[in-house]
Short mmCIF file of C-alpha atoms in Angstrom, two decimals:
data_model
loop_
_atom_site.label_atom_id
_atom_site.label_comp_id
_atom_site.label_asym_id
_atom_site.label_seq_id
_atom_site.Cartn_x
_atom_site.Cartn_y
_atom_site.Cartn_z
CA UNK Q 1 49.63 115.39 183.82
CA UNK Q 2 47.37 115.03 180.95
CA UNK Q 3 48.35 115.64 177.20
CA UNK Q 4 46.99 117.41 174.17
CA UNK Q 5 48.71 117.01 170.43
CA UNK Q 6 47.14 118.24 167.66
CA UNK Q 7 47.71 119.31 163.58
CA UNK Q 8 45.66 121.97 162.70
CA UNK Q 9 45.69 122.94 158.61
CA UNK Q 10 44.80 126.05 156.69
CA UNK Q 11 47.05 128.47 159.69
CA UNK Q 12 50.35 129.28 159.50
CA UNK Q 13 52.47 132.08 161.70
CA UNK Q 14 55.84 133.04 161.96
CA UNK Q 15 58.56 131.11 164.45
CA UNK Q 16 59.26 133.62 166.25
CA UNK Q 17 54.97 134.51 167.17
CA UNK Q 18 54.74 130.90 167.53
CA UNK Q 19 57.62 130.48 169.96
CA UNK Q 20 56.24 133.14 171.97
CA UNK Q 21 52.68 131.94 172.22
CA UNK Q 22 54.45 128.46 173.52
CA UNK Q 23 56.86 130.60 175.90
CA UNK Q 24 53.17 132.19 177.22
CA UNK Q 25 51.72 128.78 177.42
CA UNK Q 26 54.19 127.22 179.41
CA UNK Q 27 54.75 130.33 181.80
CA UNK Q 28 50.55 129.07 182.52
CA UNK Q 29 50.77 127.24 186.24
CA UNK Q 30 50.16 123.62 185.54
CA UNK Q 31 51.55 123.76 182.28
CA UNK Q 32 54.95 121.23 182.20
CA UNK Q 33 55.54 121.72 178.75
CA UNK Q 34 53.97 123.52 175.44
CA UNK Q 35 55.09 123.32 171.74
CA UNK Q 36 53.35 125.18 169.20
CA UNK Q 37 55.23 125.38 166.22
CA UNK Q 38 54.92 125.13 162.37
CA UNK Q 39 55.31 120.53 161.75
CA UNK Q 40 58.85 121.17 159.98
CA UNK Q 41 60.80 117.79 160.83
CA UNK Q 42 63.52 119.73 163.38
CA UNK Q 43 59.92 120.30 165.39
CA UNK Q 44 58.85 117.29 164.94
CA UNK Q 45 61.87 115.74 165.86
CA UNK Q 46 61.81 117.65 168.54
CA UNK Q 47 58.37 117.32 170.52
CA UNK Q 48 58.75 113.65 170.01
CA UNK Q 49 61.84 113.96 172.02
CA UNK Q 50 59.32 115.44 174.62
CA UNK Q 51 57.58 112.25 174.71
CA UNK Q 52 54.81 112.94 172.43
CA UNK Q 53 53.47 110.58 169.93
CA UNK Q 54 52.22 112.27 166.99
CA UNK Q 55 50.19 111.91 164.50
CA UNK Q 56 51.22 112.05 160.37
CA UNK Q 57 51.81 116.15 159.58
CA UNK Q 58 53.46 118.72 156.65
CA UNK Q 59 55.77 121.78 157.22
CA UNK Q 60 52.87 123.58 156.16
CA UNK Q 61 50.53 122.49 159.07
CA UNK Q 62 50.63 123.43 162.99
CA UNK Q 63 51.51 121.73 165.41
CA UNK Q 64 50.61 121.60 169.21
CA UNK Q 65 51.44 119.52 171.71
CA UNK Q 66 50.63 120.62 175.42
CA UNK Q 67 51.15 118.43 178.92
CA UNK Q 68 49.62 120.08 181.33
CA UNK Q 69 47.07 119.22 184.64
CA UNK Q 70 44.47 121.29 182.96
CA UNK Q 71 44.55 120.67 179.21
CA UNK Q 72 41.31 122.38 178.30
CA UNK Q 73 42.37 125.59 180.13
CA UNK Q 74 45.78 125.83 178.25
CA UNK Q 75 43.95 125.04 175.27
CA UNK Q 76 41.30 127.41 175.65
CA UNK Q 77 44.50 130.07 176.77
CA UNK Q 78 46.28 128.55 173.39
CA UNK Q 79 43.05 129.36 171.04
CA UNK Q 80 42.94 133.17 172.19
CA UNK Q 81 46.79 133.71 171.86
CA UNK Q 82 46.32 132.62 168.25
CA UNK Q 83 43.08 133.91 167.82
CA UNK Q 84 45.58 137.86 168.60
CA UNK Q 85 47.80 136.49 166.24
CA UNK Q 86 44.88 136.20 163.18
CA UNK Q 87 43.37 138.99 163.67
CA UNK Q 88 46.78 140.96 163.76
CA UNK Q 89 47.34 139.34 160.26
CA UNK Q 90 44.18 140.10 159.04
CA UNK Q 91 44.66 143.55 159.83
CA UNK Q 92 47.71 144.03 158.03
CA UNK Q 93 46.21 141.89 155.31
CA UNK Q 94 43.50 144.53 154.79
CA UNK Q 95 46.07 147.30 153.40
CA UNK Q 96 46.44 145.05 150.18
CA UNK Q 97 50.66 145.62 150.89
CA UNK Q 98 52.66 143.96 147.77
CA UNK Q 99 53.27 140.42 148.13
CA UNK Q 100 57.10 140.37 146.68
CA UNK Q 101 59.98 142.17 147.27
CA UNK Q 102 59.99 142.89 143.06
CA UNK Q 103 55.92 144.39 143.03
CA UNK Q 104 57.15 146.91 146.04
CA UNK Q 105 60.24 147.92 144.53
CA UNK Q 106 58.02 148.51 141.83
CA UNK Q 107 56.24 151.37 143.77
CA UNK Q 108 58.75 153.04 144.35
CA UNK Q 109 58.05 154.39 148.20
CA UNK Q 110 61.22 152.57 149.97
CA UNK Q 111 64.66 153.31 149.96
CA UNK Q 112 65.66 149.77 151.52
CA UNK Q 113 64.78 146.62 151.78
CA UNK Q 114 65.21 144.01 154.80
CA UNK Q 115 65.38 140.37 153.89
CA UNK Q 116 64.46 138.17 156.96
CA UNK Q 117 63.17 134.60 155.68
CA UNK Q 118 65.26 131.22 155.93
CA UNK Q 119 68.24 131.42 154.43
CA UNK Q 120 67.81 128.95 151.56
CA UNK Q 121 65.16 131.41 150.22
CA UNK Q 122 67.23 134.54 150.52
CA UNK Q 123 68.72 134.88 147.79
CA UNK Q 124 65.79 135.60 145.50
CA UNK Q 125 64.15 138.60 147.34
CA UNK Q 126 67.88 140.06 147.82
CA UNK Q 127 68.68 139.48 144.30
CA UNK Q 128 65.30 141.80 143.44
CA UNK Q 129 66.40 144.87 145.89
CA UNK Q 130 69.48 144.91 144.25
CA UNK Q 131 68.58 144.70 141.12
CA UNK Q 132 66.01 147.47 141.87
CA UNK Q 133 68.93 149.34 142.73
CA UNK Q 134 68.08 149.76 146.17
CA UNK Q 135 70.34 149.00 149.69
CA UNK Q 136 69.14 145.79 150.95
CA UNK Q 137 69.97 144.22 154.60
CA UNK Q 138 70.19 140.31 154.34
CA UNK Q 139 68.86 139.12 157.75
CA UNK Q 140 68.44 135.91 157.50
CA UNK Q 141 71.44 133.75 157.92
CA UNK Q 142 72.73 129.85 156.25
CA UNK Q 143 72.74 131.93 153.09
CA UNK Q 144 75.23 130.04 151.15
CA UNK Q 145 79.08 132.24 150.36
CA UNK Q 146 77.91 131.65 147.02
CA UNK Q 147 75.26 133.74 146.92
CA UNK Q 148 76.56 136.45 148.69
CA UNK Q 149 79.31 137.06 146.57
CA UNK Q 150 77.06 137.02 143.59
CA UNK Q 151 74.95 139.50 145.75
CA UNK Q 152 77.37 142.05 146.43
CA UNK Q 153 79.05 142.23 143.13
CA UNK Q 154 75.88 143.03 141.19
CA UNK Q 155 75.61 145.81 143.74
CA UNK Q 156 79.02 146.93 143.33
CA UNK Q 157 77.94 147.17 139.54
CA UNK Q 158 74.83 148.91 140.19
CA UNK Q 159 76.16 151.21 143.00
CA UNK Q 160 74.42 149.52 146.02
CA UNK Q 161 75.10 148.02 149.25
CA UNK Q 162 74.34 144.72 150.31
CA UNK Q 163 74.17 144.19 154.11
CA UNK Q 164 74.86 141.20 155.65
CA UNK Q 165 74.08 137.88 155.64
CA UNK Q 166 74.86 136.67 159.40
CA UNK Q 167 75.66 140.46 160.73
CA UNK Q 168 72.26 140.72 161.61
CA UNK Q 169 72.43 144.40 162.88
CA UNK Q 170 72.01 148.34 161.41
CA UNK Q 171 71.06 151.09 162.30
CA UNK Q 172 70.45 154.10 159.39
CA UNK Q 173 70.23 157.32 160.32
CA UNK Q 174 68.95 156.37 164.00
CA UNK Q 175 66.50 153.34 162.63
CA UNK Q 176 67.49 150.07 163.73
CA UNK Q 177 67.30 146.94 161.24
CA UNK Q 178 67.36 143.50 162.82
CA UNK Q 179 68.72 143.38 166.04
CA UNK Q 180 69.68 147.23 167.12
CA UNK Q 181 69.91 148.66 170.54
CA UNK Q 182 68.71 152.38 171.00
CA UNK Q 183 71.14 154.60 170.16
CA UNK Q 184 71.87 158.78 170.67
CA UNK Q 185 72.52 160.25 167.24
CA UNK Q 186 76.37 161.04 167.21
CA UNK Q 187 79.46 161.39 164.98
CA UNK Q 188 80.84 157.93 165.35
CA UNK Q 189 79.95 155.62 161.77
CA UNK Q 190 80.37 152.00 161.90
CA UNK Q 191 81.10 149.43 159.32
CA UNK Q 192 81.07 146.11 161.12
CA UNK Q 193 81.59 142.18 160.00
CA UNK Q 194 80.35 141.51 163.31
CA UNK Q 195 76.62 141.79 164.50
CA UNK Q 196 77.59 141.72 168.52
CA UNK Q 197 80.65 143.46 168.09
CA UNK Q 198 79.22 146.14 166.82
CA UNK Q 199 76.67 146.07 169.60
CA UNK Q 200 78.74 145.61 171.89
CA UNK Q 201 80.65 148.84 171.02
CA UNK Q 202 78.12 151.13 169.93
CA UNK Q 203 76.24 150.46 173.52
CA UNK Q 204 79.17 151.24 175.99
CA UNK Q 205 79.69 154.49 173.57
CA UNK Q 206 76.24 155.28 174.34
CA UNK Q 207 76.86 154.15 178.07
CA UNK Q 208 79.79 157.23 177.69
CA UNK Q 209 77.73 159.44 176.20
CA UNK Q 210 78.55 159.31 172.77
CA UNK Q 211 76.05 158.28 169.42
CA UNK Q 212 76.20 156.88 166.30
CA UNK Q 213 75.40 158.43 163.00
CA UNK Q 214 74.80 154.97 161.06
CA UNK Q 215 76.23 151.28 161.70
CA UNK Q 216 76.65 149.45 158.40
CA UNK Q 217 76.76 145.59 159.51
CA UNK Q 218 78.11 144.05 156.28
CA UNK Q 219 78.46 140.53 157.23
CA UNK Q 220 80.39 138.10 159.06
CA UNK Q 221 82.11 136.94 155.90
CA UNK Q 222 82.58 139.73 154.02
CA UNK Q 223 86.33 140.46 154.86
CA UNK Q 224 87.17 136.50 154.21
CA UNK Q 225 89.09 135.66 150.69
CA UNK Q 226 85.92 134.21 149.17
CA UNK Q 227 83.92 137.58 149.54
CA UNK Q 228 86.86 139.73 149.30
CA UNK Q 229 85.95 142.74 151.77
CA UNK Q 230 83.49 143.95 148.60
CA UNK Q 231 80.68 145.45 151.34
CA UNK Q 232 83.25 146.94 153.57
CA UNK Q 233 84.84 148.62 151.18
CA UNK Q 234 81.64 149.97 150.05
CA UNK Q 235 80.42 150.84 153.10
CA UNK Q 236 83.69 152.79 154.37
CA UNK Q 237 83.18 154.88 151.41
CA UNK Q 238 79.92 155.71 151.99
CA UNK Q 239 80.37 156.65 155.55
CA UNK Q 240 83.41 158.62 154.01
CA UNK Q 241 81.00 160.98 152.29
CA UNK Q 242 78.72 161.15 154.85
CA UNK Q 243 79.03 164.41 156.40
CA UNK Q 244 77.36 163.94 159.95
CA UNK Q 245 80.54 160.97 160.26
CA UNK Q 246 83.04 162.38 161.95
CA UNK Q 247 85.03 159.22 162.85
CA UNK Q 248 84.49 155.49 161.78
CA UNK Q 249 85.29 151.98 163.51
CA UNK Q 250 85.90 149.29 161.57
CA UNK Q 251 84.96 146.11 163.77
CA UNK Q 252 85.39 142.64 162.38
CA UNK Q 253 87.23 139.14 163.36
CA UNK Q 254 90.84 138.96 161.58
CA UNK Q 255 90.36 139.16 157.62
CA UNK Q 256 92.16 137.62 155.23
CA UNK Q 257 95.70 139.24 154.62
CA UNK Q 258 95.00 140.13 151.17
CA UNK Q 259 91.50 141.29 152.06
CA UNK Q 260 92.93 143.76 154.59
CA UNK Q 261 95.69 145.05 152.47
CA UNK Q 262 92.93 146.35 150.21
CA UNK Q 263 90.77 147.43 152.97
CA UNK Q 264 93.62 149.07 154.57
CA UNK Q 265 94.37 151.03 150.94
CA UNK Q 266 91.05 151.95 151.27
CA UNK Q 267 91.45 153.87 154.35
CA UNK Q 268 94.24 155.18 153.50
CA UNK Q 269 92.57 157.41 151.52
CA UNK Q 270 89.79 158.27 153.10
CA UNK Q 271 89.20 162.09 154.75
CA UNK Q 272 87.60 160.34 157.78
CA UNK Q 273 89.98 158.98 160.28
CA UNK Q 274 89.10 155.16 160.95
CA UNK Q 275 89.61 153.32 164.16
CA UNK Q 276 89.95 149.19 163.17
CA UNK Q 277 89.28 146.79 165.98
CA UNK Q 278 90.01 143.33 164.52
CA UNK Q 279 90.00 141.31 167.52
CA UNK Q 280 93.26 139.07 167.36
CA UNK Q 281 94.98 140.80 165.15
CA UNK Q 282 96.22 143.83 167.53
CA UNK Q 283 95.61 141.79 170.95
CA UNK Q 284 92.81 144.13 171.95
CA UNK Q 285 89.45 143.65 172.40
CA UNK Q 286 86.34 145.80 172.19
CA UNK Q 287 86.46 147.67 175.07
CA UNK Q 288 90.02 148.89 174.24
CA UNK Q 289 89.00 149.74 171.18
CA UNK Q 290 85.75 151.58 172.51
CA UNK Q 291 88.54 153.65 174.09
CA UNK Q 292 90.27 154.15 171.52
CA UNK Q 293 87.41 155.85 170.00
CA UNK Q 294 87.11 158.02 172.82
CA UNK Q 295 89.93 159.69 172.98
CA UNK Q 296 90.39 160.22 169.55
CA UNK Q 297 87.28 162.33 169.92
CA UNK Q 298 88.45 163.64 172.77
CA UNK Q 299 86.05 162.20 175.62
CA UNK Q 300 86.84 160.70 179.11
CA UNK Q 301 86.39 157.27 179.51
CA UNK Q 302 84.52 156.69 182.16
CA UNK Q 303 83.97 153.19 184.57
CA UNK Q 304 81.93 150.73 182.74
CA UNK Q 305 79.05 149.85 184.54
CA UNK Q 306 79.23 146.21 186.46
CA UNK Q 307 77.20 144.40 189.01
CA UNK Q 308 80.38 142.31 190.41
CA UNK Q 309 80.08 139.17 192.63
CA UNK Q 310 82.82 136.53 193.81
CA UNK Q 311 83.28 133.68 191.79
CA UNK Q 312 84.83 130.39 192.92
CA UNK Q 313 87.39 128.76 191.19
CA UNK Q 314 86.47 126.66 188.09
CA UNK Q 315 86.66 125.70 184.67
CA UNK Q 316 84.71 128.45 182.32
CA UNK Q 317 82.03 127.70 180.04
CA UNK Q 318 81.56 129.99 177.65
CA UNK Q 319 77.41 129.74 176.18
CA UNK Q 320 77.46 132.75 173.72
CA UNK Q 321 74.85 133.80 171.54
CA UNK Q 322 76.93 136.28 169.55
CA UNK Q 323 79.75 134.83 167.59
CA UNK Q 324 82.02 137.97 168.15
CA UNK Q 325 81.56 138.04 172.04
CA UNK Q 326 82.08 134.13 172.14
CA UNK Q 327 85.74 134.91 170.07
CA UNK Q 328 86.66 138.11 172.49
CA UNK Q 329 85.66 135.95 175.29
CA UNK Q 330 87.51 132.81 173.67
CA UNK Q 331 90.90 134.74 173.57
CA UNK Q 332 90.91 136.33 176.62
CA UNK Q 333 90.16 133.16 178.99
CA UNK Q 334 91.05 129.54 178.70
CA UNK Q 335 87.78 127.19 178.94
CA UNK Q 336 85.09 125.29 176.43
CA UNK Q 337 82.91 127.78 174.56
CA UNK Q 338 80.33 127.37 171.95
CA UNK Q 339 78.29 130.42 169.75
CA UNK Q 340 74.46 129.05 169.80
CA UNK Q 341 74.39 131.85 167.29
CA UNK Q 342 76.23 129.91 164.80
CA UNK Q 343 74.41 128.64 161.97
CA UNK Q 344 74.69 125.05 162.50
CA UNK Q 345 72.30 125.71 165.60
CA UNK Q 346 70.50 128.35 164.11
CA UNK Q 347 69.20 126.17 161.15
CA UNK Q 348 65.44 126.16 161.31
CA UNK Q 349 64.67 127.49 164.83
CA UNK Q 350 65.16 131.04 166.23
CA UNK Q 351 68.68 132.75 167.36
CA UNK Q 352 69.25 132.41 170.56
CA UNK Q 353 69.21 136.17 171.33
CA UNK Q 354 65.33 135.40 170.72
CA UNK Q 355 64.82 131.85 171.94
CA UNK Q 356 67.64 130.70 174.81
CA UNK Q 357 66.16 127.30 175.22
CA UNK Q 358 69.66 125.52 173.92
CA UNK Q 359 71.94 127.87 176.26
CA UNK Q 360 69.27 127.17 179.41
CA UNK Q 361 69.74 123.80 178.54
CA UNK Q 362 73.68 123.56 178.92
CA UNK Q 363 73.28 125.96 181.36
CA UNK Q 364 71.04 123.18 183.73
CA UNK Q 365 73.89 120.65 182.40
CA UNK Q 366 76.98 122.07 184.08
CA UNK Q 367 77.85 121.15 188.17
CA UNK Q 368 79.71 122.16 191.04
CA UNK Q 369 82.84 123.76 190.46
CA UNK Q 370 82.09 124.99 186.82
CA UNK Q 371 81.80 129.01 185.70
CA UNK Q 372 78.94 130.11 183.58
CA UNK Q 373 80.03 132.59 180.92
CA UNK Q 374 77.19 134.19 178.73
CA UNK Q 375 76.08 137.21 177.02
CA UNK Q 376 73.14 138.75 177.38
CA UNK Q 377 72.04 140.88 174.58
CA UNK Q 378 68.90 143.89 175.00
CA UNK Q 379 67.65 145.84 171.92
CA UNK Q 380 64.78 145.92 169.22
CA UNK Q 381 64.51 142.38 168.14
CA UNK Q 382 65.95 140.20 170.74
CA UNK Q 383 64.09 138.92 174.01
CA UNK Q 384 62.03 141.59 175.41
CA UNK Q 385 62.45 140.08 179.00
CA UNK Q 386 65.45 137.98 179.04
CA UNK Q 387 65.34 137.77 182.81
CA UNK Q 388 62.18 136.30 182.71
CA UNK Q 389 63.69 132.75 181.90
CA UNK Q 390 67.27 133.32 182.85
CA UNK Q 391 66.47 134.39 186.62
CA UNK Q 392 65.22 130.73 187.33
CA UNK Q 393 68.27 128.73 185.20
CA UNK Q 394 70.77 131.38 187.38
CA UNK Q 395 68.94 130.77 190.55
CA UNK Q 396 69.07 126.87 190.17
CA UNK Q 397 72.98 126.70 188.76
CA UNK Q 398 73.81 128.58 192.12
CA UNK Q 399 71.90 125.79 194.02
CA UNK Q 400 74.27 123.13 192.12
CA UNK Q 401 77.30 125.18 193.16
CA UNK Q 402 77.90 126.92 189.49
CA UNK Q 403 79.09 130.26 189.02
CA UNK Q 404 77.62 132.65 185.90
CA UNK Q 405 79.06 135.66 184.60
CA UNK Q 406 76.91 137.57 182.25
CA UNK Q 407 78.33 140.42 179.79
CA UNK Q 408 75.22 142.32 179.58
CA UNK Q 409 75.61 144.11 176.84
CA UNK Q 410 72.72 147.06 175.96
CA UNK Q 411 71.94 150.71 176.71
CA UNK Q 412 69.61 152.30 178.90
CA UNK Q 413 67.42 153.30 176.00
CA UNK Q 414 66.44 149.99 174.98
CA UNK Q 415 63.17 148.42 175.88
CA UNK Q 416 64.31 145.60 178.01
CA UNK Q 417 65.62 148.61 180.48
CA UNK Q 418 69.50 147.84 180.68
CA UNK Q 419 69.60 148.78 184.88
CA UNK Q 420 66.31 146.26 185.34
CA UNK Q 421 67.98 143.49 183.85
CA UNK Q 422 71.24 143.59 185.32
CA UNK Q 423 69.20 144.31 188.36
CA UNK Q 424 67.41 140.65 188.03
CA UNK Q 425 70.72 139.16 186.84
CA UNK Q 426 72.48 140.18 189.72
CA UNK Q 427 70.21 139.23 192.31
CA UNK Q 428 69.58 135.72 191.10
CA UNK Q 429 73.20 135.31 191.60
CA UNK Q 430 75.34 136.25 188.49
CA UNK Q 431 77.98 138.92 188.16
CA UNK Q 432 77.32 141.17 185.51
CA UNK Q 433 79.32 143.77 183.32
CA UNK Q 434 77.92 145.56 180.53
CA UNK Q 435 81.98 145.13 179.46
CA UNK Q 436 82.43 141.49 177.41
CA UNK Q 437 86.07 141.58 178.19
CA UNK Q 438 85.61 142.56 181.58
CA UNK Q 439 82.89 140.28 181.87
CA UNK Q 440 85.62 137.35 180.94
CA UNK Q 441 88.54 138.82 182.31
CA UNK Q 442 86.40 138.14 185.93
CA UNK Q 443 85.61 134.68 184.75
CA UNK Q 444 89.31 133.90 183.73
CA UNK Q 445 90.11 134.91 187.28
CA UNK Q 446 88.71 132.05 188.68
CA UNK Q 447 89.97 129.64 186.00
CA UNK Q 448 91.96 126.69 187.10
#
């Protein structure tokens, strides 16, 4: 093997266009291993890890480090894949579009903004939507509690709505913000302190036949003490006067007591009957609740689709990307579980519904007798081929005697293709449900 590491000045891209050209790189044959990322010390840190020795570089400059039998063909391979990725940015240079959140308020053509930069720089470009008076959707996520309360009270003042930070997912009137799965148009409105949750919920209503008029993801923290429930609130209300809502679901992880006194006052009030799954507090889970929802409206529930295979005794591991799915999971089945999604591992790389490099690794670290748990989640801004590096981990746990169950959790619509995935899962050895509870009810089967 041979190596190439370089700094290269004067070109900066995204991390997630950058992970993807390294994800293209190293699919090359030949190619061991392929970093190209912006020098930040985490990526530093970490191609020196891969046995690189590198040479003096700023966050600001690019890094590449390849290994590979043919270097100059990867590299050539590398200079076209960025050479896409210029002229991409050149073209939507050429438009002249404004360069701060403030100048395009200014103009006065959008009715939302989406914040999606690290989270230390949120705050700023949120703080100008709202002060615009416009909704804004906080993607990014170590946004400090701080902030966000100071965030959503201005909007209370000013008759906004501040969405998220860490719920990364909406969808408004059928347009999906962050990570959204395609979803039929329906009568079902969702406010939801839970990004996967809500996911999860809206996609096996789909899976039944039954849309969504809008999903309001207002944070994993808003119904805590510190933030007081001031977004969900907000949001319920809004939904409330929305006349194409005939019935809302409130999803979140337990609040605060005091925060769901006033939430449940709220409600109380409201013309729209409301459906609250707040896993722990009732001892259901999603699916139940997805029920629930069902036949309050009146519609069968039908037999969730699942790809089931026999699984041999073990201890679970649960390697979650979604926080919510890692808690469901956590409460139905005994066993070790972390959320990669959590923003202690999220801090300066991609989530792990883009990137699954740290689940694939714990994934290669488990051994015989040990059960896989993981979700797998499709939709508009996660992995657009998640089989494509999970087939191969699957395929060599099963050689090492480990069992994985994957909640696959998506809708036909979406452009991963929900059947084609589980299809791949499936076949490389994994039992699949498109169920999270069902997915670790099967796991906690086999638990010792």
């Amino acid at each position: 093997m041979n190596s190439l590491v370089k700094v290269v000045r004067g070109v900066y891209h995204d991390s997630v266009s950058l992970m993807r050209v390294s994800q293209s790189l190293s699919a090359l044959p030949g190619v061991e291993v392929a970093v190209v990322a912006m020098a930040t010390p985490l990526n530093l840190d970490l191609a020196r890890d891969l046995g690189f020795e590198l040479p003096p570089a700023e966050p600001a400059e690019l890094l590449v480090a390849l290994r590979a039998e043919d270097v100059a063909a990867a590299e050539n391979e590398l200079d076209r894949l960025l050479g896409e990725l210029s002229s991409r940015s050149a073209t939507e240079v050429a438009g002249f579009p404004p360069r701060t959140t403030r100048s395009a308020a200014r103009l006065g053509e959008g009715d939302l903004v989406l914040v999606s930069v690290p989270g230390e720089h949120a705050f700023g470009e949120a703080l100008d939507a709202v002060e615009a008076g416009l909704p804004v959707m906080i993607f990014s996520d170590n946004v400090p509690v701080e902030q966000e309360v100071l965030l959503k009270r201005l909007a209370e003042e000013r008759g906004g709505l501040v969405m998220g930070p860490d719920c990364g997912t909406a969808v408004i009137g059928g347009v999906g913000l962050g990570f959204a799965n395609v979803l039929r148009p329906g009568p079902v409105g969702m406010v939801a302190a839970s990004g996967t949750g809500a996911q999860q919920v809206t996609s096996l209503l789909d899976l039944a036949g039954v849309g969504v008029s809008h999903v309001l993801g207002v944070g994993s923290r808003d119904l805590s003490e510190q933030v007081g429930g001031l977004s969900a609130i907000r949001a319920l209300r809004r939904l409330d006067e929305d006349p194409g809502t005939e019935l809302i679901v409130l999803i979140s992880k337990p609040p605060a007591p005091d925060v769901a006194r006033a939430v449940r006052e709220v409600v109380e009030k409201l013309r729209t009957p409301v459906v609250s799954a707040l896993l722990g507090a009732s001892g259901g889970d999603l699916t139940s609740a997805t029920a629930e929802v069902l036949e309050r409206l009146g519609r069968p529930v039908p037999e969730w689709p699942s790809w089931p295979r026999p699984v041999a005794k073990g201890s679970v591991r649960g390697l979650y990307s979604g926080g919510t799915l890692c808690a469901e999971a956590a409460l139905i089945t005994p066993g070790g579980f972390v959320d990669y999604g959590d923003d202690v591992f999220t801090r300066g790389r991609a989530h792990p519904m883009i990137d699954p490099t740290l689940r694939l690794e714990a994934l290669a670290k488990l051994g015989p007798g040990e059960v896989a748990l993981m979700d797998v989640v499709l939709g508009h801004g996660a992995d657009p081929d998640p089989a494509l590096r999970l087939v191969p981990a699957i395929e060599a746990a099963s050689r090492r005697d480990v069992q994985v169950v994957v909640a696959l959790v998506g809708t036909e619509g979406d452009p991963q293709g929900l059947h084609r995935q589980a299809q791949a899962l499936h076949e490389a050895g994994a039992a699949v449900f498109t169920s999270n509870a069902q997915a670790a009810r099967h796991a906690a089967g086999s638990a010792r």
